[in-house]
CSV table of C-alpha atoms in Angstrom, one decimal:
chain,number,residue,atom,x,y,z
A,182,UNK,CA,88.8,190.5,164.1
A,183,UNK,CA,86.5,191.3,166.8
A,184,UNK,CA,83.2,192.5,165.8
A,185,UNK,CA,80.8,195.1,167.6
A,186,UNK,CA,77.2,195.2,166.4
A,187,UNK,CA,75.0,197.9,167.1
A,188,UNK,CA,71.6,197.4,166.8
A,189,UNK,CA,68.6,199.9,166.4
A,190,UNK,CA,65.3,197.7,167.3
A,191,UNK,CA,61.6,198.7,168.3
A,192,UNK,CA,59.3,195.8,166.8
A,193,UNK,CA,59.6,192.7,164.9
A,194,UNK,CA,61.1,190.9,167.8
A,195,UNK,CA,61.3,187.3,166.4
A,196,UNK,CA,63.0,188.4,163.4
A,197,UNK,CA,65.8,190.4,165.8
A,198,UNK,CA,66.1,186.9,167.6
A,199,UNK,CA,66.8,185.4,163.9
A,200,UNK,CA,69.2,188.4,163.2
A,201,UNK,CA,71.1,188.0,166.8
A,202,UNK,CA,71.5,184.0,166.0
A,203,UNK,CA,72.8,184.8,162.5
A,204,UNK,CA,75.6,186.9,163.6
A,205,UNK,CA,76.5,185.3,166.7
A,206,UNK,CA,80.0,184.2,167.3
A,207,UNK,CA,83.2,183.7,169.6
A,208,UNK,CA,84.3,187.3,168.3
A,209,UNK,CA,81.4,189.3,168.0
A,210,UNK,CA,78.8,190.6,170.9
A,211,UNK,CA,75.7,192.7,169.9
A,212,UNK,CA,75.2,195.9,171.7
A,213,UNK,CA,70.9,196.3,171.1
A,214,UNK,CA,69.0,200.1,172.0
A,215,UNK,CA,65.5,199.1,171.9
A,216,UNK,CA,63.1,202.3,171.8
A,217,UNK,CA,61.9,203.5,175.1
A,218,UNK,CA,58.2,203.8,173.5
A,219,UNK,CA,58.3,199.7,173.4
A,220,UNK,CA,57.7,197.1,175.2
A,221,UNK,CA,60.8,195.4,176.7
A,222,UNK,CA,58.9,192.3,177.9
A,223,UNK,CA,58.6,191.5,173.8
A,224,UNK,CA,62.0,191.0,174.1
A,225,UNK,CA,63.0,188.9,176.9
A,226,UNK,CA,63.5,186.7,174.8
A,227,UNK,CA,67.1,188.7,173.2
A,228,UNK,CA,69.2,186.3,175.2
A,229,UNK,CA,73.1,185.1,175.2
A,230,UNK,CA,76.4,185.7,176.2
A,231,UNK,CA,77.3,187.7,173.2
A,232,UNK,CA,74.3,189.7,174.0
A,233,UNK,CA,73.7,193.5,175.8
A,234,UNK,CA,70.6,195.1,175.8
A,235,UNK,CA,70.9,198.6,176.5
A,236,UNK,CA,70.1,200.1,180.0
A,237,UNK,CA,70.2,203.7,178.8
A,238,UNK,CA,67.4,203.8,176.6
A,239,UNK,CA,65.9,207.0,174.0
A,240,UNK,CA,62.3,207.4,172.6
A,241,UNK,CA,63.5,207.6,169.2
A,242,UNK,CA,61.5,208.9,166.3
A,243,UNK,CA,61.7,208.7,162.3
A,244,UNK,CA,64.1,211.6,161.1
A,245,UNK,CA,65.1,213.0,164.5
A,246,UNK,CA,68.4,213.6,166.1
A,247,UNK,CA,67.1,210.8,169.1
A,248,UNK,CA,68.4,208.4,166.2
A,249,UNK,CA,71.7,210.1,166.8
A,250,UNK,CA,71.6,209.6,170.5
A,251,UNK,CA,70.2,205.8,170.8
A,252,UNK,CA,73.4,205.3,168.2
A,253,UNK,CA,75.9,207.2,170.4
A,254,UNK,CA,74.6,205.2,173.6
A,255,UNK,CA,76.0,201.9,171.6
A,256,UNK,CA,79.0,203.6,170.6
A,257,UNK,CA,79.9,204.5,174.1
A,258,UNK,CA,78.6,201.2,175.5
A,259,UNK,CA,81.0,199.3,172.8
A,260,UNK,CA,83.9,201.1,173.5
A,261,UNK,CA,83.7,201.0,177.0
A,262,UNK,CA,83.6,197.1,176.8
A,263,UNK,CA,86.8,195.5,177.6
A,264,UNK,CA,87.2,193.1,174.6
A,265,UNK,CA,88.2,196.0,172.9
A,266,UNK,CA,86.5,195.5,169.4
A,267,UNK,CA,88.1,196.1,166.0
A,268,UNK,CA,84.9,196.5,163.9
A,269,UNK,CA,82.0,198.5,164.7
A,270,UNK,CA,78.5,197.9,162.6
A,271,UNK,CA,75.4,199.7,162.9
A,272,UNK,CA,72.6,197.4,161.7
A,273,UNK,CA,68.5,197.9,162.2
A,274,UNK,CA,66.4,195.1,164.0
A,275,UNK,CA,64.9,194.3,160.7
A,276,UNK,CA,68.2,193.7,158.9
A,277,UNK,CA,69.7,190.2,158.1
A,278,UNK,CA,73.3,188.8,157.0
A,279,UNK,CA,73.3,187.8,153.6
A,280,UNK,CA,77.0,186.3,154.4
A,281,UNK,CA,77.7,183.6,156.6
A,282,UNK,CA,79.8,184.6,160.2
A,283,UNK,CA,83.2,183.3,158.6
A,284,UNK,CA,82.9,185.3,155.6
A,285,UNK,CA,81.7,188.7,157.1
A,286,UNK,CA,84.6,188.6,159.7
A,287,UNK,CA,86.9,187.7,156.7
A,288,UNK,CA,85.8,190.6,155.3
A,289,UNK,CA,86.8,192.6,157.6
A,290,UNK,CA,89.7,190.9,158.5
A,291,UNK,CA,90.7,191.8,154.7
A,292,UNK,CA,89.6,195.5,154.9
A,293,UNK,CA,90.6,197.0,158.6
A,294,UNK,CA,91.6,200.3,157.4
A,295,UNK,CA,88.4,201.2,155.8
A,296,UNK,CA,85.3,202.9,156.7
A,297,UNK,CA,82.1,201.8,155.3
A,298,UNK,CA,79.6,204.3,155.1
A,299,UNK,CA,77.6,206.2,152.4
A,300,UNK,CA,79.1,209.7,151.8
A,301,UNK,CA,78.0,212.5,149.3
A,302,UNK,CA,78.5,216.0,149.5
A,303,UNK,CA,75.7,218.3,150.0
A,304,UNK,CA,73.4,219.3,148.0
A,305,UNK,CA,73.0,215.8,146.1
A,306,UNK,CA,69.8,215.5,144.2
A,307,UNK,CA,69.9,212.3,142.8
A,308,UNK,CA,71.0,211.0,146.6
A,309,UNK,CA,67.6,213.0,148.3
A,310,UNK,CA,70.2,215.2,150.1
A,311,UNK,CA,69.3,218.3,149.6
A,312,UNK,CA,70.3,221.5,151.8
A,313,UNK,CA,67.1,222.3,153.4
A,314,UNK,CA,67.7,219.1,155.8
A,315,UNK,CA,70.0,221.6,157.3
A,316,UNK,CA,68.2,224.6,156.8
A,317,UNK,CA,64.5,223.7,157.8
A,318,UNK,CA,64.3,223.4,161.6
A,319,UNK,CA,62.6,220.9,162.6
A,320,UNK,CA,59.7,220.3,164.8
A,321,UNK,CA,60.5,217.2,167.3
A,322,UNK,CA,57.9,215.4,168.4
A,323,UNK,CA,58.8,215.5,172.3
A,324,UNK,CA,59.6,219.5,172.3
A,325,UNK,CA,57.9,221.5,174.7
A,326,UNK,CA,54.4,222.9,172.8
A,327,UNK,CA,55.9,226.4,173.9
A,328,UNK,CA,58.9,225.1,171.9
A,329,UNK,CA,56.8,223.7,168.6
A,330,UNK,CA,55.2,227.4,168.3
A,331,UNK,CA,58.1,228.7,167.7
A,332,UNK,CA,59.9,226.4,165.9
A,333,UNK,CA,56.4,226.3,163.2
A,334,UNK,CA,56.6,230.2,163.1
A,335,UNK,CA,60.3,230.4,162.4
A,336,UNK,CA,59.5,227.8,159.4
A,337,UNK,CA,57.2,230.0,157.8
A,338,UNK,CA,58.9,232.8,157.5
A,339,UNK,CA,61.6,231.3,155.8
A,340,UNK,CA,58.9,229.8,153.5
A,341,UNK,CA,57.4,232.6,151.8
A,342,UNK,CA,56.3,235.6,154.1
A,343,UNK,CA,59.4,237.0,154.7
A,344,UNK,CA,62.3,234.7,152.8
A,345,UNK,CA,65.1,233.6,155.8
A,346,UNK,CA,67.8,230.5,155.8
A,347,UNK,CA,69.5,229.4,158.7
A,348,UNK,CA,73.1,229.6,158.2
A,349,UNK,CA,74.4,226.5,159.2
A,350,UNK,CA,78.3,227.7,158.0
A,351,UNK,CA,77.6,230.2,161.7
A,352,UNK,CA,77.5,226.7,163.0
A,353,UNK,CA,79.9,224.1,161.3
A,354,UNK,CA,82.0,226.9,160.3
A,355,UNK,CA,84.7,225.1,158.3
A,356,UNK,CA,82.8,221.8,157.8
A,357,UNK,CA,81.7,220.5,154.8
A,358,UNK,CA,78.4,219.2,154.4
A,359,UNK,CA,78.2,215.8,153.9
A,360,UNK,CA,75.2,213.0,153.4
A,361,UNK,CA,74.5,209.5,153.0
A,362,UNK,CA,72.7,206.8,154.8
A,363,UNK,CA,72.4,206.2,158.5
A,364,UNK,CA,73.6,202.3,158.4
A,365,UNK,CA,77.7,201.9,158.6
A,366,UNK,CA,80.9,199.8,159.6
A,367,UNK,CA,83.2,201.5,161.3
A,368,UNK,CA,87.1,200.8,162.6
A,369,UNK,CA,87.6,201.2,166.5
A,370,UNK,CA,89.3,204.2,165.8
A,371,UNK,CA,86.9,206.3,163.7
A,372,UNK,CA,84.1,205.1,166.3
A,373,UNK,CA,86.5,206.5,169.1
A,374,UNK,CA,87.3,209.8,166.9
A,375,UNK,CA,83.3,210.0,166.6
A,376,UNK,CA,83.1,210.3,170.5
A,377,UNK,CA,86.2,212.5,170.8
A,378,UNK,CA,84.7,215.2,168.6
A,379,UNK,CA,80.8,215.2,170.5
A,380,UNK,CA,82.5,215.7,173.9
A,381,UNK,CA,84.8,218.3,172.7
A,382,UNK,CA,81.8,220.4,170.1
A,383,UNK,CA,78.9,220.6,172.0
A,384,UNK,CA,77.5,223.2,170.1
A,385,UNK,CA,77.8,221.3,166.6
A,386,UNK,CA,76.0,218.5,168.2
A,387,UNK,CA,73.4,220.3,169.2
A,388,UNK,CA,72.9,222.2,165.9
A,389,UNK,CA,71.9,218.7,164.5
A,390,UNK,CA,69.0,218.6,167.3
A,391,UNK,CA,67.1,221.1,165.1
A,392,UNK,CA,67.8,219.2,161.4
A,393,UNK,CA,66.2,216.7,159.5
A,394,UNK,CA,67.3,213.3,159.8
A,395,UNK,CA,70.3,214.0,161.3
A,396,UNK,CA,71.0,210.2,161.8
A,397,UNK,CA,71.9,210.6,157.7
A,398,UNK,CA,74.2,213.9,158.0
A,399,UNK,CA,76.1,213.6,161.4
A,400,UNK,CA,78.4,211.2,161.1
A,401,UNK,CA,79.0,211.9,157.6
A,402,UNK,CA,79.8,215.5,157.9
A,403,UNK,CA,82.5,214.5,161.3
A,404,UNK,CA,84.0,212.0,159.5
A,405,UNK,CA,84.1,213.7,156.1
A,406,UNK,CA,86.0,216.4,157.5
A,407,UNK,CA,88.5,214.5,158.9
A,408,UNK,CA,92.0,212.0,158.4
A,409,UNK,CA,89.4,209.2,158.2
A,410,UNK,CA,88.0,210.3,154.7
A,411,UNK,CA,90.5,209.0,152.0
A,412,UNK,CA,89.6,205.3,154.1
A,413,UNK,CA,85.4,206.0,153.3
A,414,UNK,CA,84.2,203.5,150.9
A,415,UNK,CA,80.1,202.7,150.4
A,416,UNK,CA,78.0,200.7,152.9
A,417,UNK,CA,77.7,196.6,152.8
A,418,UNK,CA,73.8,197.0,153.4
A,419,UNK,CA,71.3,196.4,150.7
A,420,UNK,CA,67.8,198.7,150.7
A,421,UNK,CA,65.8,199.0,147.7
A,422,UNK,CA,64.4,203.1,148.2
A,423,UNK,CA,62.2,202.4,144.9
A,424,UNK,CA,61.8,205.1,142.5
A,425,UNK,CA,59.8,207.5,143.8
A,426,UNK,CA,62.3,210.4,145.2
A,427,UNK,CA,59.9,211.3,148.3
A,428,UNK,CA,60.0,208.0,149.5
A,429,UNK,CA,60.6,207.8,153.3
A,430,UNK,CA,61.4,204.4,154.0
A,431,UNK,CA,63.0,201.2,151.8
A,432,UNK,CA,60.7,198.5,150.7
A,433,UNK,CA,60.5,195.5,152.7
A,434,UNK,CA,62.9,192.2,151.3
A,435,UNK,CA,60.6,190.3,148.8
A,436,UNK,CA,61.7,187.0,147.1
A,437,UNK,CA,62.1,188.8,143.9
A,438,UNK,CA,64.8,191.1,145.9
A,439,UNK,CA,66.4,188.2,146.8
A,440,UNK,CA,66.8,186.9,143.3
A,441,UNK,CA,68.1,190.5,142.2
A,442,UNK,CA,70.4,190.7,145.2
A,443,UNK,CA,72.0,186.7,144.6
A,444,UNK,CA,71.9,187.1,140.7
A,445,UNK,CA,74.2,190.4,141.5
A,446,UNK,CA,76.7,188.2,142.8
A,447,UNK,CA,76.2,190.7,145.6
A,448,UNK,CA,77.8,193.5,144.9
A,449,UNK,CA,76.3,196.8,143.8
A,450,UNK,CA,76.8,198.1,140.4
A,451,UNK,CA,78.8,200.9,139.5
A,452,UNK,CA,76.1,202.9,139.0
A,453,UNK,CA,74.2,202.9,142.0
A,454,UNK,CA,74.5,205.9,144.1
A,455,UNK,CA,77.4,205.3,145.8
A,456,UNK,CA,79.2,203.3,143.8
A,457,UNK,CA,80.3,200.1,143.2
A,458,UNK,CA,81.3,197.2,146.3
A,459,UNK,CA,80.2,194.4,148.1
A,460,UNK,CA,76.6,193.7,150.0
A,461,UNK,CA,76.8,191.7,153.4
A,462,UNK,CA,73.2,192.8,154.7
A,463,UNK,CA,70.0,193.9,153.6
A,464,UNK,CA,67.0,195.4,155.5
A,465,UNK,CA,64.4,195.9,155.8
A,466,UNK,CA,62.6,192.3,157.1
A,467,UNK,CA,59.3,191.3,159.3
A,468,UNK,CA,58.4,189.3,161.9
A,469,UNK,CA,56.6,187.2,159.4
A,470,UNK,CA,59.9,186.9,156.8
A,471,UNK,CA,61.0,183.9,158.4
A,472,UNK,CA,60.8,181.4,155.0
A,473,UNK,CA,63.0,184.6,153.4
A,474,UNK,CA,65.1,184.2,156.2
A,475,UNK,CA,65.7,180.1,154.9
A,476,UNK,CA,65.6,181.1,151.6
A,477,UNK,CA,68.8,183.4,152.1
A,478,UNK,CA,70.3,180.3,154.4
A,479,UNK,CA,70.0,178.0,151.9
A,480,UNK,CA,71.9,180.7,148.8
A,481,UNK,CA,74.4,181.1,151.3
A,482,UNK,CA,74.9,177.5,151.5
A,483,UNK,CA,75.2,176.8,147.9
A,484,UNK,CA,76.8,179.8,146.6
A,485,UNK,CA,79.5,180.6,149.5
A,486,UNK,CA,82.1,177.8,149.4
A,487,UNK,CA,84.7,179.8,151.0
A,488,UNK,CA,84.7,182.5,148.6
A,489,UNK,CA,87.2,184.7,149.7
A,490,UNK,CA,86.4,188.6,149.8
A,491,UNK,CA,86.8,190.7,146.9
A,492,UNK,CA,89.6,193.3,147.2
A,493,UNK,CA,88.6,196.6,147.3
């Protein structure tokens, strides 16, 4: 089971050093996009054989579709590699394993068929996936200014002075809008069926350009709409989103999270949005979480014991 990772990283270098030396191994190699807006010299030290930095790289910002692109650039960059990799997983700079190596590639020894990624369909309150996310356009932070005028009077009149929804069915036509979270783990061939469908529907991609954080819709609504759904079963990453239903980002790993997260047996409940399954990350941590970091080595050390995976 060869593993890609793809990782999304703009700060907290030292902890993305601890994250690449957790998940190194003989079968894995970590594909890393770090944001144009900063500085690559913080990073020189993102060294290894199992490690690629990114030549191609995006200014991304919060909720915009240059989330989608920095992911594509990995996606591309993986399959291109000739290793040919079984497993692809999308993982932040500021996540960490909370498995060792052995057991996460058991895992997905175990589980090759399935798709892990969050999946709702739209409108999901509860879930914070509501349809204006692809009804609002959204004003991106590098458009032209020419380009933010117009986009901030098309907003209001669909706000109030004269009532007006983009109809995103013009666009998706026959697909069904789907939500979840932007982290995943994907099989080689959902990853290549991801790539397929942007070169052939150019204009569906760029319909997302305009929406709010796409990087939570896109990949939902191609794979939801295809052979690949029956095989969608919820993400292995742990973020705690809090209570408050505005919230924009997750809270950052405490120890108290820790004891929740190991006194779970990791595994979500049943009742948690998307259901019941296993946890083998968790974001989001800091340069400065390195005694969490031991903290989770040493639970790892006294709890594993070769456990073998659960069967989903």
């Amino acid at each position: 089971m060869k593993i890609a990772y793809l990782i999304l990283a703009h700060d907290n270098h030292r902890h993305l050093q601890r994250l690449v030396e957790a998940i190194s191994s003989p079968l894995s190699m970590c594909f890393i996009h770090i944001d144009q807006k900063s500085d690559l010299c913080l990073f020189s030290s993102i060294k290894g054989q199992n490690v690629v930095l990114s030549n191609r790289r995006e200014a991304v910002y919060w909720g915009d579709f240059s989330m989608v692109e920095a992911t594509l650039i990995l996606i591309r960059q993986a399959l291109a590699d000739p290793r040919c990799f079984d497993r692809f997983v999308l993982l932040s700079g500021t996540d960490y394993p909370l498995r060792s190596v052995s057991y996460i590639e058991s895992f997905f020894k175990h589980h090759p068929a399935v798709e892990f990624i969050n999946l709702v369909q739209m409108p999901a309150e509860t879930e914070r996936k509501l349809m204006w996310r692809l009804t609002c356009r959204v004003i991106r932070s590098q458009d032209p200014l020419g380009v933010k005028l117009i986009k901030m009077f098309t907003n209001k009149l669909r706000i109030g002075i004269v009532p007006r929804h983009l109809n995103y069915k013009k666009c998706l036509g026959h697909l069904i809008p789907y939500a979840g979270d932007q982290w995943w783990a994907l099989s080689r061939e959902a990853c290549q069926y991801i790539q397929t469908f942007v070169e052939k529907e150019p204009v569906i991609t760029n319909f997302f350009k305009d929406t709010f954080c796409p990087d939570e819709m896109f990949f939902q609504i191609i794979l939801g709409n295809s052979s690949f759904k029956p095989r969608i079963y919820r993400n292995i990453t742990y973020m705690d989103w809090g209570d408050d239903i505005n919230s924009e980002h997750p809270a950052w790993i405490s120890e108290k999270h820790l004891d929740d997260i190991f006194g779970s047996n990791l595994f979500f409940k049943p009742s948690d949005w998307y259901g019941a399954g296993e946890m083998l990350f968790a974001r989001k941590f800091s340069d400065e979480g390195e005694k969490l970091v031991f903290s989770i080595m040493q639970r790892i050390v006294e709890r594993e014991n070769h456990q073998a995976p659960i069967q989903i």
